[in-house]
CSV table of C-alpha atoms in Angstrom, one decimal:
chain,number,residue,atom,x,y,z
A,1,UNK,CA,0.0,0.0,0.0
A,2,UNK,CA,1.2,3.1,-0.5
A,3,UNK,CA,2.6,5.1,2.4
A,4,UNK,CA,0.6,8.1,1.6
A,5,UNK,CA,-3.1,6.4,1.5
A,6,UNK,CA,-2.9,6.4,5.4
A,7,UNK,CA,-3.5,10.4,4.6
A,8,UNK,CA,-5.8,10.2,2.1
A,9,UNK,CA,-9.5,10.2,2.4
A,10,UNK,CA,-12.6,10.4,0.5
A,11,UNK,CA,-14.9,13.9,0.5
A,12,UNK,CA,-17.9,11.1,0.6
A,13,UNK,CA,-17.2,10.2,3.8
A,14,UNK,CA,-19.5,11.7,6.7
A,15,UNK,CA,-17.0,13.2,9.6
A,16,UNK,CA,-17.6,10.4,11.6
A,17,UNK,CA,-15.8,8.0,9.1
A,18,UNK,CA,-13.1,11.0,9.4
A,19,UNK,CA,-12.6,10.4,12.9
A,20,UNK,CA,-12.4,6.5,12.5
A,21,UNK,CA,-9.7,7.1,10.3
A,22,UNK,CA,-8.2,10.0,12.5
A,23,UNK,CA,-7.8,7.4,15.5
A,24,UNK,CA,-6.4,5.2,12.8
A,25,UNK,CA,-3.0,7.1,12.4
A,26,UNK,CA,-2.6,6.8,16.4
A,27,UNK,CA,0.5,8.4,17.3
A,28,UNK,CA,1.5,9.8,13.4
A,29,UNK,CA,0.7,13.5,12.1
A,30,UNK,CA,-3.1,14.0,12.8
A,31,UNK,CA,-3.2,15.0,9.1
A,32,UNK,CA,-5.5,14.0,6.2
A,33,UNK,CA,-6.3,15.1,2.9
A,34,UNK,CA,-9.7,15.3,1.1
A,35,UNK,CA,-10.3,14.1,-2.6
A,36,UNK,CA,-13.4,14.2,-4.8
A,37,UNK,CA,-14.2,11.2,-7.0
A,38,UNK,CA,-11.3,12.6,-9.6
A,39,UNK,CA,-9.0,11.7,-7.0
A,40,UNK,CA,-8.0,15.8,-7.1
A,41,UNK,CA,-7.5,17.3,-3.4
A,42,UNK,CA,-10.3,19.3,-2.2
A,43,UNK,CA,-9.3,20.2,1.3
A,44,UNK,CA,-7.4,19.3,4.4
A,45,UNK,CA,-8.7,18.1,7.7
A,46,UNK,CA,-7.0,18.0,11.6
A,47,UNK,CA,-8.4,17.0,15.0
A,48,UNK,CA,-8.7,20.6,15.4
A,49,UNK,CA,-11.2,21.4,12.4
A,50,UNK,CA,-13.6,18.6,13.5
A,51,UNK,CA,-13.5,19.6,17.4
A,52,UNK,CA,-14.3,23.0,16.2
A,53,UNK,CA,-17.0,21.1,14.0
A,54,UNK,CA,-19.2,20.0,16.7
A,55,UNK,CA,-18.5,22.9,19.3
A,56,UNK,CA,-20.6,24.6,16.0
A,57,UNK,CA,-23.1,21.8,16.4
A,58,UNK,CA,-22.7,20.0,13.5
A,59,UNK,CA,-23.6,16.2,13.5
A,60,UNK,CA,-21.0,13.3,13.2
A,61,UNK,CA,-23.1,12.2,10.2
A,62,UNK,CA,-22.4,15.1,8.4
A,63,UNK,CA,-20.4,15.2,5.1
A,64,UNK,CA,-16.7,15.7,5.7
A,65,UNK,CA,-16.5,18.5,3.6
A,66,UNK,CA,-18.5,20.3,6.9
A,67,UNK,CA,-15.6,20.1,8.6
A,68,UNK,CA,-12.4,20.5,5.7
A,69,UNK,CA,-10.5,23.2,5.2
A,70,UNK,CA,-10.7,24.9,1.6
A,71,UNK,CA,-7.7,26.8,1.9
A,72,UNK,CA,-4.8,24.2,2.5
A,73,UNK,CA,-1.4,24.5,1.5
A,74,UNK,CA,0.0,22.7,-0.9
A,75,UNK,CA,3.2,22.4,-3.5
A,76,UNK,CA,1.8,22.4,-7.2
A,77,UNK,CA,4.3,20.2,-9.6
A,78,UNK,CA,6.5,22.7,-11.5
A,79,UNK,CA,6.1,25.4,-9.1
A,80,UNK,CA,8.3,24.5,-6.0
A,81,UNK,CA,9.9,27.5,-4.2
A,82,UNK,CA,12.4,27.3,-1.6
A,83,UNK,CA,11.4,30.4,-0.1
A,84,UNK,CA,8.0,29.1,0.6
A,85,UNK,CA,9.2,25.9,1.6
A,86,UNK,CA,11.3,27.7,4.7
A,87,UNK,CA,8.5,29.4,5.0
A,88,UNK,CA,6.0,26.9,5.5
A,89,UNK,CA,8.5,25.0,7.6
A,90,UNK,CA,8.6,28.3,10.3
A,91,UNK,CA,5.0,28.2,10.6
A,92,UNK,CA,5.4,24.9,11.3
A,93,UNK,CA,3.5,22.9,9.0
A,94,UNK,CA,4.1,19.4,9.1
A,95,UNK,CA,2.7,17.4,5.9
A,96,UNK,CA,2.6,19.3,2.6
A,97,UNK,CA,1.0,17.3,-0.6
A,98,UNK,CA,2.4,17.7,-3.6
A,99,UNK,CA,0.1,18.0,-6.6
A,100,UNK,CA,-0.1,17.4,-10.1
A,101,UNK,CA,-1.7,19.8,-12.5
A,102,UNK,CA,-4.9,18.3,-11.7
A,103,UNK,CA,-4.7,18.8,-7.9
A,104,UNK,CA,-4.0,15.0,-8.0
A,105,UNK,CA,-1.6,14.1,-4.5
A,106,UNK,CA,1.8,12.8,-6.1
A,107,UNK,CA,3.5,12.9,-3.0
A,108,UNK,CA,3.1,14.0,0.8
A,109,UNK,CA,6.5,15.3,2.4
A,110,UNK,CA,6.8,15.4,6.4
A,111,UNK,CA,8.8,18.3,6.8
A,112,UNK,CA,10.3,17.6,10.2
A,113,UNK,CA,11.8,14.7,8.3
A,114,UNK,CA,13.1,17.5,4.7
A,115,UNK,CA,15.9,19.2,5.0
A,116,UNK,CA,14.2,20.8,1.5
A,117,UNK,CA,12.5,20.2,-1.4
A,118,UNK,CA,14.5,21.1,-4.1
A,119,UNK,CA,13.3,20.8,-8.2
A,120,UNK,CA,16.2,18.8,-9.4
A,121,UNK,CA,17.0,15.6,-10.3
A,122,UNK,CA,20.0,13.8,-9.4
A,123,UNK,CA,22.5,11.7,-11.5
A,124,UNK,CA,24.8,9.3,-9.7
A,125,UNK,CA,28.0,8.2,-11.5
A,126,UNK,CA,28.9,5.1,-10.3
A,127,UNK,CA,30.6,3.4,-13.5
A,128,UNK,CA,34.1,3.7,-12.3
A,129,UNK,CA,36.5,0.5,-11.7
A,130,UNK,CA,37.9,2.0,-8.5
A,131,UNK,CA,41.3,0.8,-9.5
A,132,UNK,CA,43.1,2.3,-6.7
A,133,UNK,CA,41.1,0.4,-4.1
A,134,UNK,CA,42.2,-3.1,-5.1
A,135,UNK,CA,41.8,-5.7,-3.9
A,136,UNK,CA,38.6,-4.6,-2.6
A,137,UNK,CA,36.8,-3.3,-5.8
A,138,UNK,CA,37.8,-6.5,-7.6
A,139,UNK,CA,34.6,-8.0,-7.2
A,140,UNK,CA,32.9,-5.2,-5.3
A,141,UNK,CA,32.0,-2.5,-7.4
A,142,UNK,CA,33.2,1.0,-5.2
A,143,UNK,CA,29.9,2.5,-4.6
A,144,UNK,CA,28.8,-0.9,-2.7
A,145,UNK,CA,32.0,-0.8,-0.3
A,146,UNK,CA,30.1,0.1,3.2
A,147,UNK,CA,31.2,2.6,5.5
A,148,UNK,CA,30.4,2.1,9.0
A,149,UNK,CA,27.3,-0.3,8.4
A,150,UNK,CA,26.1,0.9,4.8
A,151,UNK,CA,27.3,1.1,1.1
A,152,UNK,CA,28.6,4.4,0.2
A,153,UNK,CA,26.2,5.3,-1.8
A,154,UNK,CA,23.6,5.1,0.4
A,155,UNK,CA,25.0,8.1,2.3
A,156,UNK,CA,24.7,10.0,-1.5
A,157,UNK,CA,21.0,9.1,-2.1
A,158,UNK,CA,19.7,9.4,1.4
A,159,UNK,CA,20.9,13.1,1.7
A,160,UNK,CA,20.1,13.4,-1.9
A,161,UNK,CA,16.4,12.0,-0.3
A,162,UNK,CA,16.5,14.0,2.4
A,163,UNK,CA,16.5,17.2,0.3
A,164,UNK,CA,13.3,16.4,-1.7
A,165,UNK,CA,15.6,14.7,-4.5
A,166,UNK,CA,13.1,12.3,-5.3
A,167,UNK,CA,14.0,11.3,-9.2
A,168,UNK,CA,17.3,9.9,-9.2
A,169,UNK,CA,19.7,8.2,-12.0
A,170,UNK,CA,22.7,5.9,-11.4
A,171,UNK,CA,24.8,5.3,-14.5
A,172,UNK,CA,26.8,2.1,-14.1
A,173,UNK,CA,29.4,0.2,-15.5
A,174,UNK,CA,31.7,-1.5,-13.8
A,175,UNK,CA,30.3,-5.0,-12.1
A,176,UNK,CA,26.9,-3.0,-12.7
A,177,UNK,CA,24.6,-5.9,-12.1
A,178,UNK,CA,25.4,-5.8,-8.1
A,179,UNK,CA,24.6,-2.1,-8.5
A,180,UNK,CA,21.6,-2.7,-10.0
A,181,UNK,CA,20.5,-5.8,-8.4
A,182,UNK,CA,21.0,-3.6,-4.9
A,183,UNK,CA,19.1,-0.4,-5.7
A,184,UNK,CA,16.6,-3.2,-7.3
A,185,UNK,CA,15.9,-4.7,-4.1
A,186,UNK,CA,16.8,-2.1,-0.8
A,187,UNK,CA,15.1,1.1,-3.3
A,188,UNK,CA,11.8,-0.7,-4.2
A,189,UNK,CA,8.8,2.5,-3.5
A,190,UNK,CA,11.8,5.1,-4.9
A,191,UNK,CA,12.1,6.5,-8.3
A,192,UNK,CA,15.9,4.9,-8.1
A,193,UNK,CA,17.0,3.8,-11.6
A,194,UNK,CA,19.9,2.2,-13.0
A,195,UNK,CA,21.5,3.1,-16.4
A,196,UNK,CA,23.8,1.3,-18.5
A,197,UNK,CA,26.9,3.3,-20.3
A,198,UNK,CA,27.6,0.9,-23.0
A,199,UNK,CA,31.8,1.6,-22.9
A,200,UNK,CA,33.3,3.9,-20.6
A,201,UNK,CA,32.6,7.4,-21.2
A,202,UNK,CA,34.5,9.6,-18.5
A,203,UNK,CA,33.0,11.4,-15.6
A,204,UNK,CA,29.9,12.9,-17.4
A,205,UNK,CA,29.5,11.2,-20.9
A,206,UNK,CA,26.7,8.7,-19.8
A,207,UNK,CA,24.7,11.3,-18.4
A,208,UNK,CA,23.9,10.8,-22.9
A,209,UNK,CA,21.9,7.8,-21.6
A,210,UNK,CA,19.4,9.3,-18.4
A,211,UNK,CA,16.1,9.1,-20.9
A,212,UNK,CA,14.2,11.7,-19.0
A,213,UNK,CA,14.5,14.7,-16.8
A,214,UNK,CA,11.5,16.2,-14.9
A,215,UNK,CA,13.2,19.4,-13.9
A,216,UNK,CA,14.9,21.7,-15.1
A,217,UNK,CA,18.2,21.8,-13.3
A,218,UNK,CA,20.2,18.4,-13.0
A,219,UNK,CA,22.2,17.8,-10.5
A,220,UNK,CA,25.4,15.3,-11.4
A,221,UNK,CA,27.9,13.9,-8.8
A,222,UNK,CA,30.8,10.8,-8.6
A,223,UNK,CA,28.4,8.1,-6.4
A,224,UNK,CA,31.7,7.4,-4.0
A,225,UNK,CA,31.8,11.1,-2.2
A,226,UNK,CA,31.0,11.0,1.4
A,227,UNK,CA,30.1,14.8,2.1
A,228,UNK,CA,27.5,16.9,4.1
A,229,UNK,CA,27.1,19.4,1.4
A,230,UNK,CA,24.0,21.6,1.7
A,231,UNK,CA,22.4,21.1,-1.6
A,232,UNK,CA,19.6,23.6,-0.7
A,233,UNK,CA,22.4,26.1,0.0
A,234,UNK,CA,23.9,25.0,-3.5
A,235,UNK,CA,20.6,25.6,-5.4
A,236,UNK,CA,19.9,28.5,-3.7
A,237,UNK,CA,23.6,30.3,-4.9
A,238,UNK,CA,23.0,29.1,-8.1
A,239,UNK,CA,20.0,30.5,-9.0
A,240,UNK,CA,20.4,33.3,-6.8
A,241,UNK,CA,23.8,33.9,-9.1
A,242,UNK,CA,21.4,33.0,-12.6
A,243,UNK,CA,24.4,30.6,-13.6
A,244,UNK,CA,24.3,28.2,-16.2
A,245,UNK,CA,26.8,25.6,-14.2
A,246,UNK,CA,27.9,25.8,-10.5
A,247,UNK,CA,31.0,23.7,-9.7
A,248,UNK,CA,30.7,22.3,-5.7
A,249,UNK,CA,34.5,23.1,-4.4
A,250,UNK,CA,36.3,22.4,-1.5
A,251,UNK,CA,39.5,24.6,0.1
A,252,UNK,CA,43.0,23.5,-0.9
A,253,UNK,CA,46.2,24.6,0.7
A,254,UNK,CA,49.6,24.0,-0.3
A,255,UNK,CA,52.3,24.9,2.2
A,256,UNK,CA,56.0,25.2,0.6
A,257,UNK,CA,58.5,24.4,3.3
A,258,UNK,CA,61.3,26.7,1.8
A,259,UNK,CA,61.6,30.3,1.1
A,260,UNK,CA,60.2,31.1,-2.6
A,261,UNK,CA,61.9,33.7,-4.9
A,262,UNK,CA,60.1,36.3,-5.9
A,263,UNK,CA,61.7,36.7,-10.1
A,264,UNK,CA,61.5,39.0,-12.9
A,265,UNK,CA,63.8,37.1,-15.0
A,266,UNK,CA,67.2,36.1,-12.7
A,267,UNK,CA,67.0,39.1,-10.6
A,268,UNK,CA,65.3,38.6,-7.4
A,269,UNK,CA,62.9,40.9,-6.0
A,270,UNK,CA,62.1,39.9,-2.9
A,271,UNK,CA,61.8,36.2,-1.0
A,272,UNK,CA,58.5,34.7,0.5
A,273,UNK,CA,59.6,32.4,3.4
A,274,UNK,CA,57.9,29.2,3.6
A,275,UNK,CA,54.3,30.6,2.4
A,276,UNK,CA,50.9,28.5,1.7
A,277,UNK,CA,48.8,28.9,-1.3
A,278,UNK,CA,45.2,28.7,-1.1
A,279,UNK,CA,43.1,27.5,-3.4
A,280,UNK,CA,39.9,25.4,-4.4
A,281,UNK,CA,39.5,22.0,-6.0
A,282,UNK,CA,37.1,20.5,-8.1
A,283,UNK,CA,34.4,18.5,-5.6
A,284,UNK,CA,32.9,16.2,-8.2
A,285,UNK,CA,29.9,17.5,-7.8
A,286,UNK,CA,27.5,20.3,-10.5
A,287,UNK,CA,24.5,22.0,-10.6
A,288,UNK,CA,23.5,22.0,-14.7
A,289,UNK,CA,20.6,23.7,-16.6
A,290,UNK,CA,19.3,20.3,-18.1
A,291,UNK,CA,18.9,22.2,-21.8
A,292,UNK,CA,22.7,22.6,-21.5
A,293,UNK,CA,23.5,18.8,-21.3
A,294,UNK,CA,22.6,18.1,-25.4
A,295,UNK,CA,26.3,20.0,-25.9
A,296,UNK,CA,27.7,16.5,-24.1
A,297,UNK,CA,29.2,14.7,-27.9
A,298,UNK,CA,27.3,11.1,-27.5
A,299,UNK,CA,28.7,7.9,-27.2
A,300,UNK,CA,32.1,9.8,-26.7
A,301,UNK,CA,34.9,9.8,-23.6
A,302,UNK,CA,34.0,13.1,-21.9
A,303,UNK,CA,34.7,14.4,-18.5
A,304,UNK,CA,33.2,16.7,-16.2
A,305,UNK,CA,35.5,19.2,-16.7
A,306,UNK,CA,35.4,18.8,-20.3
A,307,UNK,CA,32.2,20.0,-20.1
A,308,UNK,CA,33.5,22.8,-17.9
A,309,UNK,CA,35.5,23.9,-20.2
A,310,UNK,CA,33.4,23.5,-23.2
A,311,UNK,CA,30.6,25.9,-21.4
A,312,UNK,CA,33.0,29.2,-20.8
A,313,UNK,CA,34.7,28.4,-24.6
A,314,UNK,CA,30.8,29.2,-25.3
A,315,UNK,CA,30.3,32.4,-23.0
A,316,UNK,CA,28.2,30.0,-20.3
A,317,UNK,CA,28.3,31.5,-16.5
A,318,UNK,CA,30.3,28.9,-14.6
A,319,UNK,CA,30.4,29.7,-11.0
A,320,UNK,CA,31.9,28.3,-7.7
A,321,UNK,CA,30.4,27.2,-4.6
A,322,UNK,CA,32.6,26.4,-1.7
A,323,UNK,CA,31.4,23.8,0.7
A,324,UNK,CA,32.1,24.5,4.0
A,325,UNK,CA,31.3,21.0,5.7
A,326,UNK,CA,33.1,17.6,5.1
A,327,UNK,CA,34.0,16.5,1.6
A,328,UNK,CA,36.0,12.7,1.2
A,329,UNK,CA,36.7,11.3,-2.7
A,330,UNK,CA,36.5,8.0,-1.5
A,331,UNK,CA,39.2,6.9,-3.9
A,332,UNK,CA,42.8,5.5,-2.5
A,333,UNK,CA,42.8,3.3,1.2
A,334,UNK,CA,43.5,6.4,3.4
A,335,UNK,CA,40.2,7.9,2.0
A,336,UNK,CA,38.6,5.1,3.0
A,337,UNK,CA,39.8,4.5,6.3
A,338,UNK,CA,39.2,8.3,6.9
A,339,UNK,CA,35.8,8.0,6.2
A,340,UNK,CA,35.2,4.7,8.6
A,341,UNK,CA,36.6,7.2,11.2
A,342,UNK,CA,34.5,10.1,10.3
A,343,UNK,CA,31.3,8.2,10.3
A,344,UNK,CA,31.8,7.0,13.6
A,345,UNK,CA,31.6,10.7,14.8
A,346,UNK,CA,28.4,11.5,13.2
């Protein structure tokens, strides 16, 4: 049955039918909603609206729609805001349908549980051989190595989850049937898919092969990453910034243990003793505007930063967004291990 029936009822119903099923979600959100014949959502009813019911002294056998309220809140499907997500969330609204353009329920988010609910979908690469973690990925394909007591990219799609992501890709390759056989069987109510890149095609050439988007802003990430990025944060700076791309990026330092030369040809200038250099590095993961992603050549080797680079050739806005929580590539042993350690902390 499907987890959101429990919040569903009927406008024929009388508002003691109501109450049956009120009592019937015990110690859950004392939440339902109210559809017409159509299936389309006509109102919303709590404890509250039906206590105020009778105080008015209207009879238990009285249509539902008595005691409804007309003016619910609600997320309409192409129309998600952030803004009025947070604010929804401050005036603490709990459960928050999400309808089609027929007022049909699609989904019902708890938002104690979301973090967001963000309008992207999500495309996991998880194709790689993870050649430096041998012997391990030789029949284990990287992405199913668990940290702590889970594969790593669990961590990736629940945050992903967590966020209102609900339509997400995994392009495999390497040993894919254990990938797929896994999100087959521990993702069954999700709209998880696997899909196959025929030959390797670098970090981003088998996003070719994702059939369908329903947003559009696509989200693209390596599937081994164990990070606490705020992807509501991230969408929020890239559209706040209008970009075309936004590059996820984490702080890199580079200390030089000797004094460095300041030249202008042989003559020196001036010495800097021992200084660091700051910079960013690429965190594997982008925000895209889907219509952007037909400029990927098909059935060709192309990375990510191929793609970078093709998009500011062509006078795209490319921008940066520095995460400022944990970021690992899960991709030599000390990675790993680091990671076992981390998520024992959490």
């Amino acid at each position: 049955m499907d987890a959101n029936s429990k919040y569903i009822i009927d406008e024929s119903l009388n508002i003691g039918e109501a109450l049956v099923s009120l009592n019937q979600l015990s110690n859950d959100i004392l939440t339902l909603f109210v559809v017409d014949g159509q299936g389309r959502m006509v109102g919303s009813l709590t404890d509250g609206d039906i206590r105020r019911c009778l105080i008015n002294g209207v009879k238990l056998d009285a249509p539902v729609s008595m005691a409804m309220n007309r003016n619910f809140h609600y997320l309409q499907y192409g129309n998600i805001s952030i803004d009025e997500i947070k604010t929804l969330k401050s005036k603490k609204i709990v459960l928050l349908p999400y309808l089609d353009c027929d007022r049909r329920i699609i989904k019902i988010y708890n938002l104690q549980k979301q973090k967001s609910i963000l309008p992207v979908d999500a495309v996991l690469m998880a194709g790689g051989k993870g050649l430096r973690l041998r012997p391990l990925t030789e029949t284990v394909p990287k992405p199913l190595l668990k940290v702590g007591n889970k594969p790593i990219i669990d961590y990736n799609i629940d945050r992903l989850i967590e966020y209102g992501v609900d339509h997400i890709s995994i392009t495999v390759n390497y040993l894919k049937e254990q990938i797929e056989s896994y999100i087959a069987e521990s993702r069954v109510d999700s709209n998880i898919c696997c899909v196959r890149e025929p030959q390797y095609l670098g970090t981003i050439g088998s996003i070719r092969f994702v059939e369908h988007f329903h947003h559009d802003t696509v989200l693209v990430m390596n599937s081994d990453l164990f990070t606490n990025i705020n992807y509501e944060d991230f969408f929020s700076h890239f559209s706040e910034h209008q970009a075309d791309m936004s590059v996820a990026a984490v702080p890199y330092s580079v200390s030089v243990p000797y004094g460095i030369f300041d030249l202008e040809g042989r003559e020196i200038k001036g010495i800097k003793e021992k200084p660091t250099f700051n910079y960013y590095a690429n965190a594997g993961i982008y925000l895209i505007k889907k219509d952007l992603l037909k400029l990927i050549p098909s059935n060709t080797f192309f990375d990510a930063t191929d793609f970078l680079n093709l998009l500011i050739s062509k006078g795209y806005k490319v921008i940066r967004y520095p995460i400022t929580g944990y970021w690992l590539d899960i991709g030599k042993f000390e990675d790993f291990d680091k990671a076992q350690e981390l998520v024992n902390h959490l």
